[in-house]
PDB file of C-alpha atoms in Angstrom:
ATOM      1  CA  MET T   2     -32.200 -60.323 -30.141  1.00 67.00           C
ATOM      2  CA  ASP T   3     -31.030 -62.560 -32.907  1.00 81.00           C
ATOM      3  CA  THR T   4     -29.260 -60.729 -35.647  1.00 88.00           C
ATOM      4  CA  PRO T   5     -31.679 -60.134 -38.486  1.00 90.00           C
ATOM      5  CA  LYS T   6     -30.744 -61.366 -41.962  1.00 93.00           C
ATOM      6  CA  THR T   7     -31.938 -58.116 -43.529  1.00 95.00           C
ATOM      7  CA  LEU T   8     -31.984 -54.808 -41.715  1.00 97.00           C
ATOM      8  CA  ALA T   9     -33.519 -51.667 -43.148  1.00 97.00           C
ATOM      9  CA  ILE T  10     -31.870 -48.372 -42.276  1.00 97.00           C
ATOM     10  CA  ILE T  11     -34.033 -45.311 -42.488  1.00 96.00           C
ATOM     11  CA  ALA T  12     -31.188 -42.900 -43.213  1.00 96.00           C
ATOM     12  CA  GLY T  13     -31.201 -39.211 -42.221  1.00 92.00           C
ATOM     13  CA  ASN T  14     -28.257 -36.755 -42.721  1.00 90.00           C
ATOM     14  CA  GLY T  15     -24.669 -36.887 -41.429  1.00 89.00           C
ATOM     15  CA  VAL T  16     -22.325 -39.780 -40.947  1.00 91.00           C
ATOM     16  CA  TYR T  17     -24.534 -41.727 -38.520  1.00 93.00           C
ATOM     17  CA  PRO T  18     -26.075 -43.892 -41.140  1.00 96.00           C
ATOM     18  CA  GLN T  19     -22.645 -44.909 -42.475  1.00 96.00           C
ATOM     19  CA  ALA T  20     -21.486 -45.758 -38.902  1.00 94.00           C
ATOM     20  CA  MET T  21     -24.636 -47.778 -38.394  1.00 96.00           C
ATOM     21  CA  ALA T  22     -24.095 -49.652 -41.676  1.00 97.00           C
ATOM     22  CA  ARG T  23     -20.489 -50.597 -40.605  1.00 96.00           C
ATOM     23  CA  ALA T  24     -21.589 -51.599 -37.112  1.00 95.00           C
ATOM     24  CA  ALA T  25     -24.465 -53.801 -38.434  1.00 96.00           C
ATOM     25  CA  ARG T  26     -22.149 -55.567 -40.877  1.00 96.00           C
ATOM     26  CA  ALA T  27     -19.682 -56.154 -37.991  1.00 95.00           C
ATOM     27  CA  ALA T  28     -22.487 -57.685 -35.961  1.00 94.00           C
ATOM     28  CA  GLY T  29     -23.285 -60.102 -38.704  1.00 95.00           C
ATOM     29  CA  VAL T  30     -26.117 -58.550 -40.582  1.00 96.00           C
ATOM     30  CA  ALA T  31     -25.995 -60.041 -44.080  1.00 95.00           C
ATOM     31  CA  ARG T  32     -28.096 -57.532 -46.094  1.00 96.00           C
ATOM     32  CA  LEU T  33     -28.750 -53.834 -45.624  1.00 98.00           C
ATOM     33  CA  ALA T  34     -31.555 -52.066 -47.327  1.00 98.00           C
ATOM     34  CA  VAL T  35     -31.799 -48.235 -47.044  1.00 98.00           C
ATOM     35  CA  ALA T  36     -34.675 -45.848 -47.257  1.00 96.00           C
ATOM     36  CA  ALA T  37     -32.769 -42.567 -48.274  1.00 96.00           C
ATOM     37  CA  PHE T  38     -34.177 -39.036 -48.484  1.00 93.00           C
ATOM     38  CA  GLN T  39     -33.451 -36.465 -51.015  1.00 91.00           C
ATOM     39  CA  SER T  40     -31.495 -33.417 -49.609  1.00 87.00           C
ATOM     40  CA  GLU T  41     -30.915 -35.319 -46.274  1.00 91.00           C
ATOM     41  CA  THR T  42     -29.043 -38.649 -46.902  1.00 95.00           C
ATOM     42  CA  ASP T  43     -25.344 -38.619 -47.794  1.00 95.00           C
ATOM     43  CA  PRO T  44     -24.948 -40.662 -51.123  1.00 96.00           C
ATOM     44  CA  ALA T  45     -21.630 -41.854 -49.608  1.00 96.00           C
ATOM     45  CA  LEU T  46     -23.820 -44.448 -47.757  1.00 96.00           C
ATOM     46  CA  THR T  47     -24.626 -46.226 -51.090  1.00 97.00           C
ATOM     47  CA  PRO T  48     -21.376 -48.391 -51.355  1.00 97.00           C
ATOM     48  CA  LEU T  49     -21.841 -49.643 -47.819  1.00 97.00           C
ATOM     49  CA  VAL T  50     -25.290 -51.236 -48.413  1.00 97.00           C
ATOM     50  CA  ASP T  51     -27.045 -53.678 -50.741  1.00 97.00           C
ATOM     51  CA  GLU T  52     -30.077 -51.631 -51.827  1.00 96.00           C
ATOM     52  CA  VAL T  53     -31.143 -47.967 -51.698  1.00 97.00           C
ATOM     53  CA  GLU T  54     -34.468 -46.427 -52.431  1.00 97.00           C
ATOM     54  CA  TRP T  55     -34.569 -42.617 -52.786  1.00 96.00           C
ATOM     55  CA  MET T  56     -37.584 -40.717 -51.783  1.00 93.00           C
ATOM     56  CA  ARG T  57     -38.822 -37.290 -50.516  1.00 90.00           C
ATOM     57  CA  VAL T  58     -39.358 -36.780 -46.735  1.00 87.00           C
ATOM     58  CA  GLY T  59     -43.152 -37.265 -46.448  1.00 86.00           C
ATOM     59  CA  GLN T  60     -43.421 -40.141 -48.889  1.00 90.00           C
ATOM     60  CA  LEU T  61     -44.563 -42.493 -46.188  1.00 91.00           C
ATOM     61  CA  GLY T  62     -46.433 -44.905 -48.550  1.00 92.00           C
ATOM     62  CA  LYS T  63     -43.407 -45.232 -50.677  1.00 94.00           C
ATOM     63  CA  MET T  64     -41.306 -45.948 -47.632  1.00 94.00           C
ATOM     64  CA  LEU T  65     -43.651 -48.577 -46.272  1.00 95.00           C
ATOM     65  CA  ASN T  66     -43.861 -50.239 -49.667  1.00 96.00           C
ATOM     66  CA  PHE T  67     -40.025 -50.331 -49.905  1.00 96.00           C
ATOM     67  CA  LEU T  68     -39.734 -51.827 -46.403  1.00 96.00           C
ATOM     68  CA  GLN T  69     -42.139 -54.620 -47.291  1.00 95.00           C
ATOM     69  CA  LYS T  70     -40.281 -55.404 -50.651  1.00 95.00           C
ATOM     70  CA  SER T  71     -36.946 -55.363 -48.909  1.00 95.00           C
ATOM     71  CA  GLY T  72     -37.900 -58.481 -46.798  1.00 93.00           C
ATOM     72  CA  ALA T  73     -36.708 -56.666 -43.624  1.00 95.00           C
ATOM     73  CA  THR T  74     -38.421 -57.650 -40.370  1.00 94.00           C
ATOM     74  CA  HIS T  75     -36.443 -55.027 -38.380  1.00 96.00           C
ATOM     75  CA  ALA T  76     -35.408 -51.365 -39.090  1.00 97.00           C
ATOM     76  CA  VAL T  77     -33.410 -48.638 -37.500  1.00 96.00           C
ATOM     77  CA  MET T  78     -33.596 -44.903 -37.791  1.00 94.00           C
ATOM     78  CA  SER T  79     -30.054 -43.355 -38.145  1.00 94.00           C
ATOM     79  CA  GLY T  80     -29.230 -39.663 -38.683  1.00 90.00           C
ATOM     80  CA  GLN T  81     -31.447 -36.633 -38.227  1.00 83.00           C
ATOM     81  CA  ILE T  82     -34.160 -35.329 -40.530  1.00 78.00           C
ATOM     82  CA  HIS T  83     -33.931 -31.625 -40.225  1.00 70.00           C
ATOM     83  CA  PRO T  84     -36.959 -30.360 -38.134  1.00 58.00           C
ATOM     84  CA  ARG T  85     -37.836 -27.799 -40.980  1.00 62.00           C
ATOM     85  CA  ASN T  86     -38.296 -30.720 -43.346  1.00 67.00           C
ATOM     86  CA  LEU T  87     -40.787 -32.435 -41.070  1.00 62.00           C
ATOM     87  CA  PHE T  88     -43.067 -29.524 -41.105  1.00 58.00           C
ATOM     88  CA  ASP T  89     -42.353 -28.247 -44.635  1.00 61.00           C
ATOM     89  CA  LEU T  90     -42.723 -31.741 -46.304  1.00 66.00           C
ATOM     90  CA  ARG T  91     -45.092 -32.564 -49.143  1.00 75.00           C
ATOM     91  CA  PRO T  92     -46.940 -35.468 -47.574  1.00 81.00           C
ATOM     92  CA  ASP T  93     -48.327 -38.277 -49.703  1.00 83.00           C
ATOM     93  CA  ILE T  94     -51.840 -39.666 -49.051  1.00 86.00           C
ATOM     94  CA  LYS T  95     -50.657 -42.208 -46.555  1.00 88.00           C
ATOM     95  CA  ALA T  96     -48.744 -39.522 -44.580  1.00 83.00           C
ATOM     96  CA  LEU T  97     -51.718 -37.254 -44.735  1.00 83.00           C
ATOM     97  CA  VAL T  98     -53.889 -39.857 -43.124  1.00 85.00           C
ATOM     98  CA  VAL T  99     -51.366 -40.512 -40.397  1.00 84.00           C
ATOM     99  CA  LEU T 100     -50.793 -36.660 -39.680  1.00 80.00           C
ATOM    100  CA  ALA T 101     -54.542 -36.183 -39.506  1.00 83.00           C
ATOM    101  CA  ARG T 102     -54.724 -38.640 -36.586  1.00 84.00           C
ATOM    102  CA  LEU T 103     -52.081 -36.680 -34.537  1.00 82.00           C
ATOM    103  CA  LYS T 104     -53.143 -34.081 -31.906  1.00 80.00           C
ATOM    104  CA  ARG T 105     -49.620 -32.851 -31.758  1.00 77.00           C
ATOM    105  CA  ARG T 106     -47.345 -32.547 -34.740  1.00 72.00           C
ATOM    106  CA  ASN T 107     -43.825 -32.582 -33.457  1.00 71.00           C
ATOM    107  CA  ALA T 108     -40.837 -34.822 -34.310  1.00 72.00           C
ATOM    108  CA  GLU T 109     -41.729 -37.381 -31.508  1.00 77.00           C
ATOM    109  CA  SER T 110     -45.272 -37.772 -32.366  1.00 80.00           C
ATOM    110  CA  ILE T 111     -44.626 -38.070 -36.079  1.00 83.00           C
ATOM    111  CA  PHE T 112     -41.879 -40.645 -35.824  1.00 85.00           C
ATOM    112  CA  GLY T 113     -43.944 -42.579 -33.177  1.00 87.00           C
ATOM    113  CA  ALA T 114     -46.845 -42.724 -35.694  1.00 89.00           C
ATOM    114  CA  ILE T 115     -44.507 -43.955 -38.395  1.00 89.00           C
ATOM    115  CA  ALA T 116     -43.190 -46.629 -35.990  1.00 91.00           C
ATOM    116  CA  GLU T 117     -46.805 -47.861 -35.527  1.00 92.00           C
ATOM    117  CA  GLU T 118     -47.338 -47.931 -39.340  1.00 92.00           C
ATOM    118  CA  MET T 119     -44.138 -49.965 -39.690  1.00 94.00           C
ATOM    119  CA  LYS T 120     -45.375 -52.385 -36.958  1.00 95.00           C
ATOM    120  CA  SER T 121     -48.598 -52.882 -38.927  1.00 94.00           C
ATOM    121  CA  ILE T 122     -46.587 -54.302 -41.860  1.00 95.00           C
ATOM    122  CA  GLY T 123     -44.476 -56.512 -39.684  1.00 95.00           C
ATOM    123  CA  VAL T 124     -41.348 -54.317 -39.353  1.00 96.00           C
ATOM    124  CA  GLU T 125     -40.104 -53.570 -35.855  1.00 96.00           C
ATOM    125  CA  LEU T 126     -38.372 -50.411 -35.290  1.00 95.00           C
ATOM    126  CA  LEU T 127     -35.224 -51.089 -33.093  1.00 95.00           C
ATOM    127  CA  PRO T 128     -33.461 -48.599 -30.840  1.00 94.00           C
ATOM    128  CA  ALA T 129     -31.151 -46.335 -32.866  1.00 92.00           C
ATOM    129  CA  THR T 130     -28.240 -47.386 -30.546  1.00 93.00           C
ATOM    130  CA  ILE T 131     -28.361 -51.098 -31.536  1.00 94.00           C
ATOM    131  CA  TYR T 132     -24.970 -52.249 -32.689  1.00 94.00           C
ATOM    132  CA  MET T 133     -23.514 -48.834 -31.652  1.00 93.00           C
ATOM    133  CA  GLU T 134     -22.901 -49.571 -27.924  1.00 91.00           C
ATOM    134  CA  GLU T 135     -19.030 -49.008 -28.251  1.00 91.00           C
ATOM    135  CA  HIS T 136     -19.904 -45.441 -29.501  1.00 93.00           C
ATOM    136  CA  LEU T 137     -21.825 -44.454 -26.377  1.00 95.00           C
ATOM    137  CA  ALA T 138     -20.077 -41.740 -24.196  1.00 97.00           C
ATOM    138  CA  PRO T 139     -18.465 -42.981 -21.011  1.00 97.00           C
ATOM    139  CA  ALA T 140     -18.579 -40.839 -17.752  1.00 97.00           C
ATOM    140  CA  GLY T 141     -15.742 -38.491 -17.021  1.00 97.00           C
ATOM    141  CA  LEU T 142     -13.282 -36.827 -19.194  1.00 97.00           C
ATOM    142  CA  ILE T 143     -13.431 -38.199 -22.751  1.00 97.00           C
ATOM    143  CA  ALA T 144     -11.049 -35.967 -24.733  1.00 97.00           C
ATOM    144  CA  GLY T 145      -9.276 -32.642 -24.491  1.00 96.00           C
ATOM    145  CA  PRO T 146      -7.719 -30.809 -21.468  1.00 96.00           C
ATOM    146  CA  LYS T 147      -8.538 -31.409 -17.900  1.00 97.00           C
ATOM    147  CA  LEU T 148     -11.300 -29.247 -16.571  1.00 97.00           C
ATOM    148  CA  LYS T 149     -11.154 -26.751 -13.717  1.00 96.00           C
ATOM    149  CA  PRO T 150     -13.472 -27.375 -10.808  1.00 96.00           C
ATOM    150  CA  ARG T 151     -15.622 -24.330 -11.723  1.00 96.00           C
ATOM    151  CA  GLU T 152     -15.939 -25.693 -15.234  1.00 97.00           C
ATOM    152  CA  GLU T 153     -17.173 -28.999 -14.022  1.00 97.00           C
ATOM    153  CA  GLU T 154     -19.635 -27.197 -11.735  1.00 97.00           C
ATOM    154  CA  ASP T 155     -20.946 -25.332 -14.754  1.00 97.00           C
ATOM    155  CA  LEU T 156     -21.347 -28.640 -16.752  1.00 98.00           C
ATOM    156  CA  HIS T 157     -23.365 -30.185 -13.944  1.00 97.00           C
ATOM    157  CA  TYR T 158     -25.465 -26.995 -13.720  1.00 98.00           C
ATOM    158  CA  GLY T 159     -26.054 -27.047 -17.486  1.00 97.00           C
ATOM    159  CA  PHE T 160     -26.912 -30.795 -17.224  1.00 98.00           C
ATOM    160  CA  HIS T 161     -29.702 -29.939 -14.774  1.00 97.00           C
ATOM    161  CA  VAL T 162     -30.915 -27.030 -16.859  1.00 97.00           C
ATOM    162  CA  ALA T 163     -30.942 -29.131 -20.091  1.00 97.00           C
ATOM    163  CA  LYS T 164     -32.776 -32.042 -18.353  1.00 96.00           C
ATOM    164  CA  GLU T 165     -35.532 -29.635 -17.353  1.00 96.00           C
ATOM    165  CA  SER T 166     -35.638 -28.036 -20.777  1.00 95.00           C
ATOM    166  CA  SER T 167     -35.858 -31.440 -22.445  1.00 93.00           C
ATOM    167  CA  ARG T 168     -38.549 -32.545 -20.065  1.00 92.00           C
ATOM    168  CA  LEU T 169     -40.734 -29.653 -21.377  1.00 91.00           C
ATOM    169  CA  ASP T 170     -39.884 -30.742 -24.890  1.00 86.00           C
ATOM    170  CA  ILE T 171     -38.120 -27.293 -25.640  1.00 90.00           C
ATOM    171  CA  GLY T 172     -34.586 -28.562 -26.468  1.00 90.00           C
ATOM    172  CA  GLN T 173     -31.836 -30.881 -25.257  1.00 93.00           C
ATOM    173  CA  THR T 174     -28.854 -28.466 -25.406  1.00 96.00           C
ATOM    174  CA  VAL T 175     -27.947 -25.524 -23.348  1.00 97.00           C
ATOM    175  CA  VAL T 176     -24.953 -23.232 -23.289  1.00 98.00           C
ATOM    176  CA  VAL T 177     -23.809 -21.851 -19.819  1.00 98.00           C
ATOM    177  CA  LYS T 178     -20.955 -19.789 -18.370  1.00 97.00           C
ATOM    178  CA  ASN T 179     -20.137 -18.914 -14.683  1.00 96.00           C
ATOM    179  CA  GLY T 180     -23.555 -20.293 -13.527  1.00 95.00           C
ATOM    180  CA  THR T 181     -25.641 -18.339 -16.120  1.00 97.00           C
ATOM    181  CA  VAL T 182     -27.649 -19.917 -18.951  1.00 97.00           C
ATOM    182  CA  LEU T 183     -26.730 -18.173 -22.188  1.00 97.00           C
ATOM    183  CA  ALA T 184     -28.715 -20.213 -24.679  1.00 97.00           C
ATOM    184  CA  VAL T 185     -31.369 -22.902 -24.682  1.00 97.00           C
ATOM    185  CA  GLU T 186     -31.864 -24.946 -27.836  1.00 95.00           C
ATOM    186  CA  ALA T 187     -35.319 -24.767 -29.445  1.00 90.00           C
ATOM    187  CA  PHE T 188     -36.522 -25.330 -33.011  1.00 82.00           C
ATOM    188  CA  GLU T 189     -33.460 -23.810 -34.473  1.00 84.00           C
ATOM    189  CA  GLY T 190     -31.304 -26.880 -33.666  1.00 84.00           C
ATOM    190  CA  THR T 191     -28.049 -27.612 -31.726  1.00 88.00           C
ATOM    191  CA  ASN T 192     -25.563 -25.717 -33.827  1.00 88.00           C
ATOM    192  CA  ALA T 193     -27.582 -22.543 -33.948  1.00 91.00           C
ATOM    193  CA  ALA T 194     -27.953 -22.681 -30.141  1.00 94.00           C
ATOM    194  CA  ILE T 195     -24.110 -23.246 -29.770  1.00 95.00           C
ATOM    195  CA  LYS T 196     -23.497 -20.155 -32.014  1.00 95.00           C
ATOM    196  CA  ARG T 197     -25.966 -17.947 -30.104  1.00 96.00           C
ATOM    197  CA  GLY T 198     -24.500 -18.978 -26.767  1.00 96.00           C
ATOM    198  CA  GLY T 199     -20.922 -18.472 -28.007  1.00 95.00           C
ATOM    199  CA  GLU T 200     -21.857 -14.922 -29.115  1.00 95.00           C
ATOM    200  CA  LEU T 201     -23.353 -14.030 -25.767  1.00 96.00           C
ATOM    201  CA  GLY T 202     -20.460 -15.718 -23.791  1.00 94.00           C
ATOM    202  CA  HIS T 203     -17.641 -14.156 -25.936  1.00 91.00           C
ATOM    203  CA  LYS T 204     -15.382 -17.126 -25.117  1.00 93.00           C
ATOM    204  CA  ASP T 205     -14.985 -20.070 -22.796  1.00 95.00           C
ATOM    205  CA  ALA T 206     -18.723 -20.850 -22.447  1.00 97.00           C
ATOM    206  CA  LEU T 207     -19.717 -24.443 -22.044  1.00 98.00           C
ATOM    207  CA  MET T 208     -22.448 -26.514 -23.799  1.00 98.00           C
ATOM    208  CA  VAL T 209     -24.308 -29.597 -22.503  1.00 98.00           C
ATOM    209  CA  LYS T 210     -26.459 -31.969 -24.467  1.00 97.00           C
ATOM    210  CA  VAL T 211     -28.695 -34.637 -22.818  1.00 96.00           C
ATOM    211  CA  SER T 212     -31.503 -37.042 -23.534  1.00 94.00           C
ATOM    212  CA  LYS T 213     -35.190 -36.381 -22.608  1.00 91.00           C
ATOM    213  CA  PRO T 214     -36.278 -37.999 -19.404  1.00 87.00           C
ATOM    214  CA  HIS T 215     -38.465 -40.469 -21.181  1.00 84.00           C
ATOM    215  CA  GLN T 216     -36.686 -40.456 -24.568  1.00 87.00           C
ATOM    216  CA  ASP T 217     -37.769 -42.975 -27.165  1.00 88.00           C
ATOM    217  CA  PHE T 218     -34.255 -44.169 -28.377  1.00 90.00           C
ATOM    218  CA  ARG T 219     -35.852 -45.746 -31.413  1.00 90.00           C
ATOM    219  CA  PHE T 220     -35.801 -42.454 -33.293  1.00 83.00           C
ATOM    220  CA  ASP T 221     -34.181 -39.798 -31.049  1.00 77.00           C
ATOM    221  CA  VAL T 222     -30.645 -40.272 -29.709  1.00 87.00           C
ATOM    222  CA  PRO T 223     -28.353 -37.444 -28.642  1.00 91.00           C
ATOM    223  CA  VAL T 224     -25.257 -37.445 -30.972  1.00 92.00           C
ATOM    224  CA  ILE T 225     -22.150 -35.379 -31.205  1.00 93.00           C
ATOM    225  CA  GLY T 226     -19.460 -35.625 -33.847  1.00 92.00           C
ATOM    226  CA  PRO T 227     -16.797 -33.520 -35.594  1.00 93.00           C
ATOM    227  CA  LEU T 228     -19.289 -31.050 -36.859  1.00 90.00           C
ATOM    228  CA  THR T 229     -20.542 -30.361 -33.352  1.00 92.00           C
ATOM    229  CA  LEU T 230     -16.892 -29.865 -32.241  1.00 94.00           C
ATOM    230  CA  GLU T 231     -16.258 -27.440 -35.142  1.00 94.00           C
ATOM    231  CA  ALA T 232     -19.408 -25.459 -34.246  1.00 94.00           C
ATOM    232  CA  ALA T 233     -18.083 -25.329 -30.614  1.00 96.00           C
ATOM    233  CA  ARG T 234     -14.687 -24.120 -31.862  1.00 96.00           C
ATOM    234  CA  ASP T 235     -16.283 -21.341 -33.983  1.00 96.00           C
ATOM    235  CA  ALA T 236     -18.329 -20.305 -30.934  1.00 96.00           C
ATOM    236  CA  ARG T 237     -15.110 -20.383 -28.859  1.00 97.00           C
ATOM    237  CA  LEU T 238     -16.545 -22.761 -26.332  1.00 97.00           C
ATOM    238  CA  ARG T 239     -14.357 -24.271 -23.635  1.00 97.00           C
ATOM    239  CA  ALA T 240     -16.114 -27.643 -23.215  1.00 98.00           C
ATOM    240  CA  ILE T 241     -18.875 -29.965 -24.369  1.00 98.00           C
ATOM    241  CA  GLY T 242     -20.841 -31.998 -21.747  1.00 98.00           C
ATOM    242  CA  VAL T 243     -22.723 -35.105 -22.901  1.00 98.00           C
ATOM    243  CA  GLU T 244     -24.956 -37.516 -21.065  1.00 97.00           C
ATOM    244  CA  ALA T 245     -22.906 -40.628 -20.369  1.00 97.00           C
ATOM    245  CA  GLY T 246     -24.345 -43.888 -21.655  1.00 95.00           C
ATOM    246  CA  LYS T 247     -26.977 -42.076 -23.764  1.00 95.00           C
ATOM    247  CA  THR T 248     -25.018 -40.020 -26.233  1.00 96.00           C
ATOM    248  CA  LEU T 249     -23.434 -41.387 -29.395  1.00 95.00           C
ATOM    249  CA  LEU T 250     -19.915 -40.196 -30.215  1.00 96.00           C
ATOM    250  CA  LEU T 251     -19.484 -40.358 -33.953  1.00 92.00           C
ATOM    251  CA  GLU T 252     -15.914 -40.660 -35.516  1.00 92.00           C
ATOM    252  CA  LYS T 253     -14.459 -40.928 -32.051  1.00 91.00           C
ATOM    253  CA  GLU T 254     -10.791 -40.801 -33.099  1.00 93.00           C
ATOM    254  CA  LYS T 255     -11.279 -37.651 -35.182  1.00 94.00           C
ATOM    255  CA  LEU T 256     -13.354 -36.156 -32.339  1.00 95.00           C
ATOM    256  CA  ALA T 257     -10.534 -36.690 -29.991  1.00 95.00           C
ATOM    257  CA  GLU T 258      -7.999 -35.223 -32.275  1.00 95.00           C
ATOM    258  CA  LEU T 259     -10.085 -32.081 -32.838  1.00 96.00           C
ATOM    259  CA  ALA T 260     -10.723 -31.732 -29.091  1.00 96.00           C
ATOM    260  CA  GLN T 261      -7.052 -31.854 -28.366  1.00 96.00           C
ATOM    261  CA  GLU T 262      -6.149 -29.520 -31.268  1.00 96.00           C
ATOM    262  CA  HIS T 263      -8.831 -26.854 -30.283  1.00 96.00           C
ATOM    263  CA  ARG T 264      -8.400 -27.476 -26.509  1.00 97.00           C
ATOM    264  CA  ILE T 265     -12.055 -28.218 -26.145  1.00 97.00           C
ATOM    265  CA  SER T 266     -12.941 -30.746 -23.461  1.00 98.00           C
ATOM    266  CA  ILE T 267     -15.566 -33.421 -23.915  1.00 98.00           C
ATOM    267  CA  PHE T 268     -16.964 -34.666 -20.674  1.00 98.00           C
ATOM    268  CA  GLY T 269     -19.506 -37.482 -19.908  1.00 98.00           C
ATOM    269  CA  LEU T 270     -21.993 -36.520 -17.201  1.00 97.00           C
ATOM    270  CA  THR T 271     -24.405 -38.573 -15.079  1.00 93.00           C
ATOM    271  CA  SER T 272     -27.404 -37.419 -13.081  1.00 83.00           C
TER     272      SER T 272
END
């Protein structure tokens, strides 16, 4: 794909939108326009882009109008919108019309409908990994101490369980120890599942995060960063397994430093 002159970033929380802005600039994108969300988007993104429009989650009409005015023909979603906000939002009229057409109201169906609305105004939603290929996890040991054979076995077992859980649209993260599943992520989110698994495992449990079997990478990409590792440290986990080639590693250098400091291994898994 040719590099767009203007790229719109639909920015959720965390440092992912900032990493996307830097990567897009490095790829030659001349102008960045950001749809930012109150109580979600980090204001630190502002100096990295050319234009920012602030709105509430649920103001779909305002977002579409902004995208049209920005002149962007392509957009990317970067950073998570907390699941609670998807369901507790105060939708505008445009959002109400879109929501009324949905048989299921989960993150995937809502974002898929938003992508269709964007397409109708001439804005193509790109995969959230675009320009971020160098941030994708490789296979094998990524950071931290070498794993014992039993720990690698547990990670592969967790990978299998997480793939099945994600296939059923329950969650994409599991915590395991000695061949036993301690926690499966659901609506509470990754960090809460890590905490619960750590409490049940006492110490040296392992977490695994994967993509869904038919994941739409336009708006749903597995991501880990320093905050994930800090949650793993607080839960006294031994290792973090991620799906190689499909998981973004944010702030890789800091992630590696923290992994070494806290003796938590990060390992890329394949099916």
